[in-house]
Coordinates of C-alpha atoms and ligand atoms in Angstrom, one line a residue:
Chain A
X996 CA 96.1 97.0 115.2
X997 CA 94.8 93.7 115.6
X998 CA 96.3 90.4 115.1
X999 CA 95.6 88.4 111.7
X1000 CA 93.9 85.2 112.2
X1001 CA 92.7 82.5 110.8
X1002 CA 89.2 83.2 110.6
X1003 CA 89.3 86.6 108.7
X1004 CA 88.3 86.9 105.4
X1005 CA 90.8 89.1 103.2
X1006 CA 89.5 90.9 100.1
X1007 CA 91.5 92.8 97.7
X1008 CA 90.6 96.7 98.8
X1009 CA 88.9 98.5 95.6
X1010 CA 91.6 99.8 93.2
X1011 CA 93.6 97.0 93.4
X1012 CA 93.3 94.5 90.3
X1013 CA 95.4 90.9 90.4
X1014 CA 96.3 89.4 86.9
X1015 CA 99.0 87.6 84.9
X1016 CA 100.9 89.3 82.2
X1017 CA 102.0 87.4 79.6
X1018 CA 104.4 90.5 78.8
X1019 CA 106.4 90.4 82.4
X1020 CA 105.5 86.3 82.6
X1021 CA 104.4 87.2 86.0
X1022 CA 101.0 87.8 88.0
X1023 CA 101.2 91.5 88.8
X1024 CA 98.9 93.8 91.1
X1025 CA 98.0 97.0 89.7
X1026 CA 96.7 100.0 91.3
X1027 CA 96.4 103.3 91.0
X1028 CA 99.4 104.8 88.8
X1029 CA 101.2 101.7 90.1
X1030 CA 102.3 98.2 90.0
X1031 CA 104.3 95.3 91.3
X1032 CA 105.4 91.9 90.1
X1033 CA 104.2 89.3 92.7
X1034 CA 106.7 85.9 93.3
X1035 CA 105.0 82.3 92.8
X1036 CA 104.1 82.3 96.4
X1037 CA 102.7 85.3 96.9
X1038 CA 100.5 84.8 93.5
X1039 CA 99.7 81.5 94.8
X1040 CA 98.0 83.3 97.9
X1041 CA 96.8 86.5 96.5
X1042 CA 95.3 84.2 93.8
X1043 CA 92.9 82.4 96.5
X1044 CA 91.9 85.7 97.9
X1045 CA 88.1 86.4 96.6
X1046 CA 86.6 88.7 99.5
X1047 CA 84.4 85.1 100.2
X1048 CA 87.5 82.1 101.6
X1049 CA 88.7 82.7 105.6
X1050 CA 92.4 82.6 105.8
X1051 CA 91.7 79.4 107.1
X1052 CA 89.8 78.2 103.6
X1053 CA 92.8 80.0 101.9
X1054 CA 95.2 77.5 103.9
X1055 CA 93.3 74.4 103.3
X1056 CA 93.4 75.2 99.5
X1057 CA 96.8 75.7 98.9
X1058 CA 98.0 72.6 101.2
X1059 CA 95.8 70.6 98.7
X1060 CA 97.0 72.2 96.0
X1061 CA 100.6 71.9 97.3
X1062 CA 101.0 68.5 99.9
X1063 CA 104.4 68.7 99.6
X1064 CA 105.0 72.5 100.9
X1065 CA 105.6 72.7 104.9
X1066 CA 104.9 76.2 106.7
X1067 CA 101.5 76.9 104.7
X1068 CA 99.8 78.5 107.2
X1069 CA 102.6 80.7 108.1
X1070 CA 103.8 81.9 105.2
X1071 CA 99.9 82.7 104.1
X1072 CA 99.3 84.6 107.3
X1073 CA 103.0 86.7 107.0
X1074 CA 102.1 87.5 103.7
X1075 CA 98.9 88.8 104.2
X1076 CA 99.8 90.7 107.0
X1077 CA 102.8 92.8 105.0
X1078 CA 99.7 92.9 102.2
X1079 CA 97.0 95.0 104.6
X1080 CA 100.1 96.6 105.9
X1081 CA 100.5 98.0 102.4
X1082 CA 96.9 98.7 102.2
X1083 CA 96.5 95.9 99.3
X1084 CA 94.2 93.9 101.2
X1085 CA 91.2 94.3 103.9
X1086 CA 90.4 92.1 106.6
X1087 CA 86.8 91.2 107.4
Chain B
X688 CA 118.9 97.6 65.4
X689 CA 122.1 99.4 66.4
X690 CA 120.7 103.0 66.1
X691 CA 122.9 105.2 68.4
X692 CA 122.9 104.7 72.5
X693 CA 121.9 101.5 71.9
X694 CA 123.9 98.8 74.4
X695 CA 124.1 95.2 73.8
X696 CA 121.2 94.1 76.1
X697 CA 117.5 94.0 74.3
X698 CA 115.2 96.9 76.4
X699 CA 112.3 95.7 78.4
X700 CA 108.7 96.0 77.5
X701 CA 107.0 99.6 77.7
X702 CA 105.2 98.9 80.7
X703 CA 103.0 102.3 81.0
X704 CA 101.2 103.8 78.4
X705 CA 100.4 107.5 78.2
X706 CA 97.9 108.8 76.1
X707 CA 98.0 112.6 75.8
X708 CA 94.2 112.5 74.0
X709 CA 94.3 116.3 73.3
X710 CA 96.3 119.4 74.1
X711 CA 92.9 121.7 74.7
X712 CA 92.2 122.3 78.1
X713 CA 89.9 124.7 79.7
X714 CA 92.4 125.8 82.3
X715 CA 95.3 128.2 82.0
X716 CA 98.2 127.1 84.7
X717 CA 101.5 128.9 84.2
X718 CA 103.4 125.2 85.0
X719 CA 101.5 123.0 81.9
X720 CA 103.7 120.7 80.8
X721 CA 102.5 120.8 77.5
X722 CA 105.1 122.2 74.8
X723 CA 104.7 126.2 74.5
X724 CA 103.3 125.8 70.9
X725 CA 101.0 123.5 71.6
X726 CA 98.4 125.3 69.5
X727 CA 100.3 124.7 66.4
X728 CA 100.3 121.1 66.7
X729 CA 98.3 118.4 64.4
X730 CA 95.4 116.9 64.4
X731 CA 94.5 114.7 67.2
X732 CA 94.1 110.9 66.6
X733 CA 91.0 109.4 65.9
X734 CA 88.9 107.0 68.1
X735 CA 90.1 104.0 66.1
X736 CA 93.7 105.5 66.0
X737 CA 93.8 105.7 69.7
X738 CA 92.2 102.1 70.3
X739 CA 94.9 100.7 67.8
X740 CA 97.6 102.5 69.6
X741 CA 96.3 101.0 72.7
X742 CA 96.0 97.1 71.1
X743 CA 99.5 97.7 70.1
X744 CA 101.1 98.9 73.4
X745 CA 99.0 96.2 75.6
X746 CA 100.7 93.2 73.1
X747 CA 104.1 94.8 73.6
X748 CA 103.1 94.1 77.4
X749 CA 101.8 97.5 78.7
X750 CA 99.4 97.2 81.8
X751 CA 99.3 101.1 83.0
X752 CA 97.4 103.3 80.9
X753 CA 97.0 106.9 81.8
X754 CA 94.4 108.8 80.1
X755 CA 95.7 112.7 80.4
X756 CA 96.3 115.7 77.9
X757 CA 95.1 118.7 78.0
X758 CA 92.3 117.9 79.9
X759 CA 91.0 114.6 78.8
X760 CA 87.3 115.3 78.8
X761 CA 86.7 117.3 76.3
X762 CA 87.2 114.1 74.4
X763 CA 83.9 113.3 73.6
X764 CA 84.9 109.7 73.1
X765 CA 86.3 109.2 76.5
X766 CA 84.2 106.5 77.1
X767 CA 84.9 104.1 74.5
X768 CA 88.3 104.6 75.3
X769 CA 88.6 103.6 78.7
X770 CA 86.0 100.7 77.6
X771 CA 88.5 99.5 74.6
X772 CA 91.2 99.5 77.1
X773 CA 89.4 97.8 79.6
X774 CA 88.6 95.2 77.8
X775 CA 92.0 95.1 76.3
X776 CA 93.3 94.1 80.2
X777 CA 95.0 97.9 81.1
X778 CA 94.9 99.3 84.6
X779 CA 92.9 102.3 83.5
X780 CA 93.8 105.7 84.7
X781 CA 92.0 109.0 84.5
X782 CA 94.2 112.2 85.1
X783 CA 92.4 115.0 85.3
X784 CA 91.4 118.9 86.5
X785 CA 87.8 117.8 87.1
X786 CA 86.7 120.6 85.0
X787 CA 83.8 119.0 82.4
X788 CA 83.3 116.1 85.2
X789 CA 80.0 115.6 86.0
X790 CA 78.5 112.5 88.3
X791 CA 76.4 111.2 84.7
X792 CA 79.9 111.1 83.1
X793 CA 81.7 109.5 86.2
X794 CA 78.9 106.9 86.5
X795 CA 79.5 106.4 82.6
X796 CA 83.3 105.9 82.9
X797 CA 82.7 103.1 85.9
X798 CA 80.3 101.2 83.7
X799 CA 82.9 101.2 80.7
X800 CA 85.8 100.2 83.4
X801 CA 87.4 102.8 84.7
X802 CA 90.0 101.8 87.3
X803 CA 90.7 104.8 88.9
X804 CA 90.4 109.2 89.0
X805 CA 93.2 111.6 89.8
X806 CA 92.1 114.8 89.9
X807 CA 94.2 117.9 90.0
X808 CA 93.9 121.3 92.2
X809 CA 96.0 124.2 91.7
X810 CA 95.4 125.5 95.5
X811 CA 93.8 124.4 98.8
X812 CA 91.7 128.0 98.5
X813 CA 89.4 129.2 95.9
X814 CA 90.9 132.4 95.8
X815 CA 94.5 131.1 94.7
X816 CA 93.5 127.9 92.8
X817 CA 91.2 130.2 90.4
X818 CA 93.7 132.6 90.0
X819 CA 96.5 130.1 89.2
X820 CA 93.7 128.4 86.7
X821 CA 92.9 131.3 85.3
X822 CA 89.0 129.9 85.6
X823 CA 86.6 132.1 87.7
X824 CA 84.9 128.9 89.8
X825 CA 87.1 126.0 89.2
X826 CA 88.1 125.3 92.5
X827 CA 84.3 124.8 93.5
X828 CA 84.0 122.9 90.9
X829 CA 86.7 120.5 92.0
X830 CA 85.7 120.0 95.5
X831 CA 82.4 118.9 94.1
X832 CA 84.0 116.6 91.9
X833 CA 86.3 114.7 94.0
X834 CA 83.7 114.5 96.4
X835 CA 81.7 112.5 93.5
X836 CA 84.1 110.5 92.6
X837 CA 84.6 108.9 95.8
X838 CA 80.9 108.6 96.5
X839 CA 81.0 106.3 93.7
X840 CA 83.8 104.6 95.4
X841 CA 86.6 104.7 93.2
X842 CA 90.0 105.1 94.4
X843 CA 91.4 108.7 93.8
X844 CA 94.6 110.4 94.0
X845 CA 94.7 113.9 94.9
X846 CA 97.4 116.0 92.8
X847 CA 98.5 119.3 93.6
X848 CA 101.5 121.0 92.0
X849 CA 103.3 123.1 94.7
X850 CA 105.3 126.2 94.0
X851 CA 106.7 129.0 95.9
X852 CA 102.8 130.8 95.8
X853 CA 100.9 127.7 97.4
X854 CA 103.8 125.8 98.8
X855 CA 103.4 126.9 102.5
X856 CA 100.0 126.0 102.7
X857 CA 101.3 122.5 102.7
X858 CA 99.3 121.7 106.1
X859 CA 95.9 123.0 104.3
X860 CA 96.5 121.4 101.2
X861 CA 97.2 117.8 103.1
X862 CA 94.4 118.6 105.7
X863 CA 92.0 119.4 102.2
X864 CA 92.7 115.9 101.0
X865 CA 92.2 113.9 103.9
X866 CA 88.6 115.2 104.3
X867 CA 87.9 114.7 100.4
X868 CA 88.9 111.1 101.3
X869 CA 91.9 111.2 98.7
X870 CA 93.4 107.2 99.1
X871 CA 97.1 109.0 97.1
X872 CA 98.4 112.8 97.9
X873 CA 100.6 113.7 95.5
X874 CA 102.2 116.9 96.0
X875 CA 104.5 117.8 93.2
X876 CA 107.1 120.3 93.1
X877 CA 106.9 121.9 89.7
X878 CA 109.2 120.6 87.5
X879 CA 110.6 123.0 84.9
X880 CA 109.7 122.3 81.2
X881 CA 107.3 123.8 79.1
X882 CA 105.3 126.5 80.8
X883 CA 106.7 125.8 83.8
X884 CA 110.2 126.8 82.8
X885 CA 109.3 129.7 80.8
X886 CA 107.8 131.1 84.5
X887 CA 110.7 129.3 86.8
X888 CA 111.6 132.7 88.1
X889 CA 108.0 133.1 89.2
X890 CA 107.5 129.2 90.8
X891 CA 110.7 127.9 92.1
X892 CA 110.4 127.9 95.6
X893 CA 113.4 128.6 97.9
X894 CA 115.0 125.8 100.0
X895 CA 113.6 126.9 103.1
X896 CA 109.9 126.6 101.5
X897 CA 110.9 123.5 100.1
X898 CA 112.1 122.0 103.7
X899 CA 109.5 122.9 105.8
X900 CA 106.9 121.7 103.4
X901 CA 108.9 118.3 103.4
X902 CA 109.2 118.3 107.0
X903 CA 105.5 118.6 107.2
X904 CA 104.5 116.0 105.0
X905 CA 106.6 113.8 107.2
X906 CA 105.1 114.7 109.8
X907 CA 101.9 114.0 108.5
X908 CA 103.3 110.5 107.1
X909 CA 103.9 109.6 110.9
X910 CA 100.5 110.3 111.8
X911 CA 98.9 108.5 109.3
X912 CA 100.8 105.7 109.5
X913 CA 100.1 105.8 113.6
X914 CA 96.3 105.8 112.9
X915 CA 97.0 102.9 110.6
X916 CA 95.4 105.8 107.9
X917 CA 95.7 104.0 104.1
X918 CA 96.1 106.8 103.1
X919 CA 99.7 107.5 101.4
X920 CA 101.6 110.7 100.9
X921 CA 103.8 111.3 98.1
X922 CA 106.2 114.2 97.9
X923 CA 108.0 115.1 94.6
X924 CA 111.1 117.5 95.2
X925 CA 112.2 119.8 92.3
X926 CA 115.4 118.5 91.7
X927 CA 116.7 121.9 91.4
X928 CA 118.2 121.8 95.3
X929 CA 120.1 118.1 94.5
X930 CA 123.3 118.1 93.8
X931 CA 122.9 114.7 92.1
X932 CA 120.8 114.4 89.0
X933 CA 117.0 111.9 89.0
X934 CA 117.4 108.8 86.7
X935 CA 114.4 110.8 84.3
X936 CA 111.9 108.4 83.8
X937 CA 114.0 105.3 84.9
X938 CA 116.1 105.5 82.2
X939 CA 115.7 106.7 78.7
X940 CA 112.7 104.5 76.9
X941 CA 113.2 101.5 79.5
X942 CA 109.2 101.8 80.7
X943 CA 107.1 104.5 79.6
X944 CA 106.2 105.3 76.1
X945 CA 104.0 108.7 75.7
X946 CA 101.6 109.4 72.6
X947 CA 101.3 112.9 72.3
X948 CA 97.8 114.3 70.6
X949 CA 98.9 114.4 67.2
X950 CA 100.3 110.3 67.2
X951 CA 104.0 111.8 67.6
X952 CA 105.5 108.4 69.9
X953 CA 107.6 109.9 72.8
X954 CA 110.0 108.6 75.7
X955 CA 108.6 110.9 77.7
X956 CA 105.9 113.8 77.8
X957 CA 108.8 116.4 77.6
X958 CA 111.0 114.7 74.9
X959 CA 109.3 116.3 72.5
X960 CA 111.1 120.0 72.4
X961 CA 114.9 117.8 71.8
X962 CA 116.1 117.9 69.0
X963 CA 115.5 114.3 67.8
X964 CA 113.1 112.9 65.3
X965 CA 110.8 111.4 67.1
X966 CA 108.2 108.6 64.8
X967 CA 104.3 108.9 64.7
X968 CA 102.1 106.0 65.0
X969 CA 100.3 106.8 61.6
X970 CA 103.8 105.9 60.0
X971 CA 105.1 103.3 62.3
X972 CA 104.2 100.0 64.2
X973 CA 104.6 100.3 68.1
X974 CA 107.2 97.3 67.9
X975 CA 109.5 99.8 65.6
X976 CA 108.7 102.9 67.5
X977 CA 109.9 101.2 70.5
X978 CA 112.4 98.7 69.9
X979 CA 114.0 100.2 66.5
X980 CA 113.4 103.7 65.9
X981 CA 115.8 106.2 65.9
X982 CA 114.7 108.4 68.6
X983 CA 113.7 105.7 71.4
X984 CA 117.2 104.0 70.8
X985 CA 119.0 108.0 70.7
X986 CA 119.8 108.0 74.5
X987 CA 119.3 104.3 75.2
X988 CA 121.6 103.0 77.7
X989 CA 124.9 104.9 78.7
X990 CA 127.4 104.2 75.4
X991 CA 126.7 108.0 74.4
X992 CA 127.3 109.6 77.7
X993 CA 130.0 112.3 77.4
X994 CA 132.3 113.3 80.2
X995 CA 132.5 113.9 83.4
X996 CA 129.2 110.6 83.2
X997 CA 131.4 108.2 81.1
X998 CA 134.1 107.7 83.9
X999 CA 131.6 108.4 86.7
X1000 CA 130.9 105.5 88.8
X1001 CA 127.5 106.8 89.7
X1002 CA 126.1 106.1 85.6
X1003 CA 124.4 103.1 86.8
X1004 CA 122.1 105.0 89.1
X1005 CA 121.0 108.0 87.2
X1006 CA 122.4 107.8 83.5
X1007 CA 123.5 111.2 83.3
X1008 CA 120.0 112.7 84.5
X1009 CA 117.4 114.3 82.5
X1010 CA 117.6 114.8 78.8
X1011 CA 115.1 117.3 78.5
X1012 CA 116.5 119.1 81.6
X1013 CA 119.9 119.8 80.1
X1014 CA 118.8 120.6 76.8
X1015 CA 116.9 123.4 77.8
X1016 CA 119.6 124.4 79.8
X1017 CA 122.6 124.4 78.2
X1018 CA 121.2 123.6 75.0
X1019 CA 123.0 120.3 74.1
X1020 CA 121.1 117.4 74.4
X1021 CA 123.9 115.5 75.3
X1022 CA 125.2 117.4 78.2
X1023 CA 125.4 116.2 82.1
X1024 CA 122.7 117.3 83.7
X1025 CA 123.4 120.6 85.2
X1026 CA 121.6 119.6 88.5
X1027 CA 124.4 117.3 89.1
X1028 CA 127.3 119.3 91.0
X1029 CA 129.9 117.8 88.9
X1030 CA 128.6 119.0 85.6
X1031 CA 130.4 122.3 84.3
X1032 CA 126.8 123.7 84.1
X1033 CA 126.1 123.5 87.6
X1034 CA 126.4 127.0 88.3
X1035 CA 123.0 127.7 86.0
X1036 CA 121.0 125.9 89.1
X1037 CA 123.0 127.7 91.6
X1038 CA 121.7 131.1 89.5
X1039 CA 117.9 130.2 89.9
X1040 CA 118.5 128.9 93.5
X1041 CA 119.8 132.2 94.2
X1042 CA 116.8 134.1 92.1
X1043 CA 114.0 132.5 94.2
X1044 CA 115.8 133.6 97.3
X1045 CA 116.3 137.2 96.1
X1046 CA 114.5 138.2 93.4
X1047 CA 111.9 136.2 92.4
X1048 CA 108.8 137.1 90.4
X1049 CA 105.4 137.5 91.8
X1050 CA 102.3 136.3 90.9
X1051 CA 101.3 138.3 88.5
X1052 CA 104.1 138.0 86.7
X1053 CA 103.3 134.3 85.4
X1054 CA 102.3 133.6 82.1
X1055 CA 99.4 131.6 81.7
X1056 CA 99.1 128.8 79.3
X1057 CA 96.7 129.8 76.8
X1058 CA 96.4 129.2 72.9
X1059 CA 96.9 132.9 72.6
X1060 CA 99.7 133.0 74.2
X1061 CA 101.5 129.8 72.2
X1062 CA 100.2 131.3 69.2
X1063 CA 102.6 134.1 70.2
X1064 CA 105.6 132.6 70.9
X1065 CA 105.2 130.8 68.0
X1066 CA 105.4 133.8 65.6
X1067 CA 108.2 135.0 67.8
X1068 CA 110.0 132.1 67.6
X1069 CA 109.4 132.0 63.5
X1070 CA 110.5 135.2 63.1
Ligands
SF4_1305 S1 98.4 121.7 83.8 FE1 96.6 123.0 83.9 S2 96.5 124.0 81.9 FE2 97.9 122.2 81.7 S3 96.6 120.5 81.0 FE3 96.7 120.4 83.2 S4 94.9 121.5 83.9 FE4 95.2 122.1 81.8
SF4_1306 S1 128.6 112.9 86.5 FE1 126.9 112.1 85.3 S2 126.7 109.9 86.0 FE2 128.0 111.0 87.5 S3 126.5 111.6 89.1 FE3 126.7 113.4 87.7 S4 125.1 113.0 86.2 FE4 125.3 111.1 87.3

């Protein structure tokens, strides 16, 4: 398999539904028959992903959104590659 | 709120919802889960029930909602359920045989929201599948479907319960769902409840059926995964060859919260043959069902586990197993569960174990699920 980068554009594959629960106070993912709780960070990223934004867009957005955060790009390209490992996401 | 079992901590939210919409089903499979005398049950909730139900169980904070029965469909108002729910914010899930599918009615459901389709087969040939369903073209009728569902692009689980009659056409099964483009496999070992335990001596495959079909599906896991294939395997074992109990549902009413046909609110699809009062939601609020009623609190937590589970540093893990397992069983609703090898029942599994390898039942010994037939056992059970 190919290596992530920067200028793919990740899109939730169909099935797979991103929202916040009130109930669990978390942003889950649901899918079929299935579900899990997602940590800030992770919502944070999964949040930015609209099938449209480049990884690199993705980055640029959250650094605005969080200036104070080192390891951005990283931490958005790990987790996005353990998401399309887990079939969550595609990359275009 | 301290109805027995309770412990001190507050449970969580019911996180799934499933609706059993109706107990009427076309099909006939000897393994339904659906309590033997089903046919005498009440009436089935109304469109409005059902979407209150839903509003209720989406506030306490549930975001799975299976849609399953009976066979689901032959609710006419199927679509302005999965619309209500929709809108209410569920993950909407349709479990079904495929039979009274059509590609008008799947189009319909994906306009009113429908997340996602698991269809069900009973065999990967037609011969088999149509006997087991007692339903002379179903298995055509399947393959059509799931092909339509995916042409529609939904994501779909293929389900096939596996017994000692299909079980070593694992390969065929697996090979089946890859070219209907099936994004979940899930094959299931019978579990034995309803039906399925009335006709254990006819399904319960032996351990060396069971093992080979598990070492194939690994193998098949591997390849996939090589391939970088999304799609996923899931393998359910009958817990009959463990020697350690499952933790039934994650723990009695900690996640899922079942509404059977008739409104009856249930831990679990099975709970209903104990012998606990179980509330209705045309008497009760969701909130009390599941936070205060007598039979959601009845096994909550591990205070009421008798020995050898109270002193047993394994509680944590499986509390004691599967209510409904050692009910039917040993007929105490309390009791270890007799898979576990340290429960003085133990020797009950042992027996079936020892049945499938030497004298099982064949295939046309199973009894197929049928209104008839529960009508039946009803009388003989009145009698
Ligand atoms: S198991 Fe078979 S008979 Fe029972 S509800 Fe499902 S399709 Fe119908
Ligand atoms: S004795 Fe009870 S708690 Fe211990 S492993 Fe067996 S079923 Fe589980």
């Amino acid at each position: 398999m190919s290596e992530t980068t920067l200028n793919d554009i990740p899109q939730l594959r169909r099935g797979f539904r991103f929202q916040w629960e009130p109930a669990q106070n978390c942003h889950v993912l649901l899918y079929p028959e299935g579900m899990v709780k997602l940590n800030d960070s992770a919502a944070a990223i999964l949040g930015q992903v609209d099938g449209d934004r480049s990884i690199a867009a993705i980055v640029a957005a959250l650094r605005e959104r969080f200036p104070e955060s080192d390891g951005i790009e990283e931490d958005v390209l790990e987790f996005l590659e353990v998401a399309r490992e887990r079939s969550w996401i595609e990359l275009h | 709120m301290s109805a027995p079992g309770s412990s001190c901590t507050e449970p969580g939210p019911p996180l799934w919802l499933l609706a059993e919409l109706t107990y009427r089903c076309p099909l006939q499979c000897p393994y339904c889960s659906n309590p033997l005398d089903f046919a005498r049950h009440g009436a089935e909730l109304s469109t409005a029930e059902w979407i209150e139900v839903f509003r209720q169980a989406r506030e306490l904070g549930a975001a799975q909602l299976g849609f399953s029965g009976g066979e689901p469909l032959v609710r006419q108002d199927l679509s302005e359920l999965i619309g209500a729910a929709r809108g209410l914010g569920y993950y909407t899930n349709l479990i079904t045989s495929g039979i009274g599918l059509s590609e008008a009615r799947i189009a319909e459901f994906a306009t009113a929201g429908l997340d996602h389709i698991q269809v069900s087969f009973q065999a990967a040939d037609a011969e088999l599948n149509d006997l087991l369903a007692g339903s002379g073209k179903a298995f055509a009728r399947k393959l059509a479907m799931a092909r339509a569902v995916k042409a529609q692009g939904y994501p779909m689980v293929l389900n096939f319960v596996t017994h000692r009659h299909n079980i070593d056409a694992i390969e065929r099964i697996i090979e089946l769902c890859l070219e209907l483009e099936a994004d979940y496999i899930e094959l299931a070992t019978c579990q034995f409840y309803g039906w399925a335990e009335l006709n254990r001596a006819g399904l319960l495959p032996t351990r060396a059926q069971l093992e080979r079909a598990e070492r194939i599906t690994n193998q098949w896991r591997e390849k996939l995964a090589a391939q970088g294939h999304p799609c996923k395997l899931i393998f359910v074992t009958p817990d009959y060859y463990e020697e350690r109990p499952k933790a039934c549902m994650g723990g009695w009413a900690s996640l899922f919260l079942d509404i059977a046909p008739d409104g009856t609110a249930l831990p679990c699809h099975n709970a209903r043959m104990l012998p606990v009062q179980f509330p209705n939601v045309r008497e009760h609020s969701l909130r009390h069902i599941w936070y205060d009623s007598f039979g959601f609190n009845r096994f909550r937590g591990d205070d009421w586990l008798p020995e050898p589970c109270r002193s047993c540093d394994e509680k944590g893990r499986d509390f004691g197993g599967c209510r409904c397992q050692a009910f039917l069983l040993t007929g105490d609703a309390e009791a270890t569960d007799p898979v576990c090898a340290k429960s003085a029942h133990h020797g009950l599994i042992l027996d079936a174990r020892r049945q499938a390898e030497e004298a099982p039942l064949g295939l046309e010994r199973l009894v197929h699920r049928n209104a008839r037939t529960s009508e039946i056992i009803c009388r003989s059970r009145s009698e």
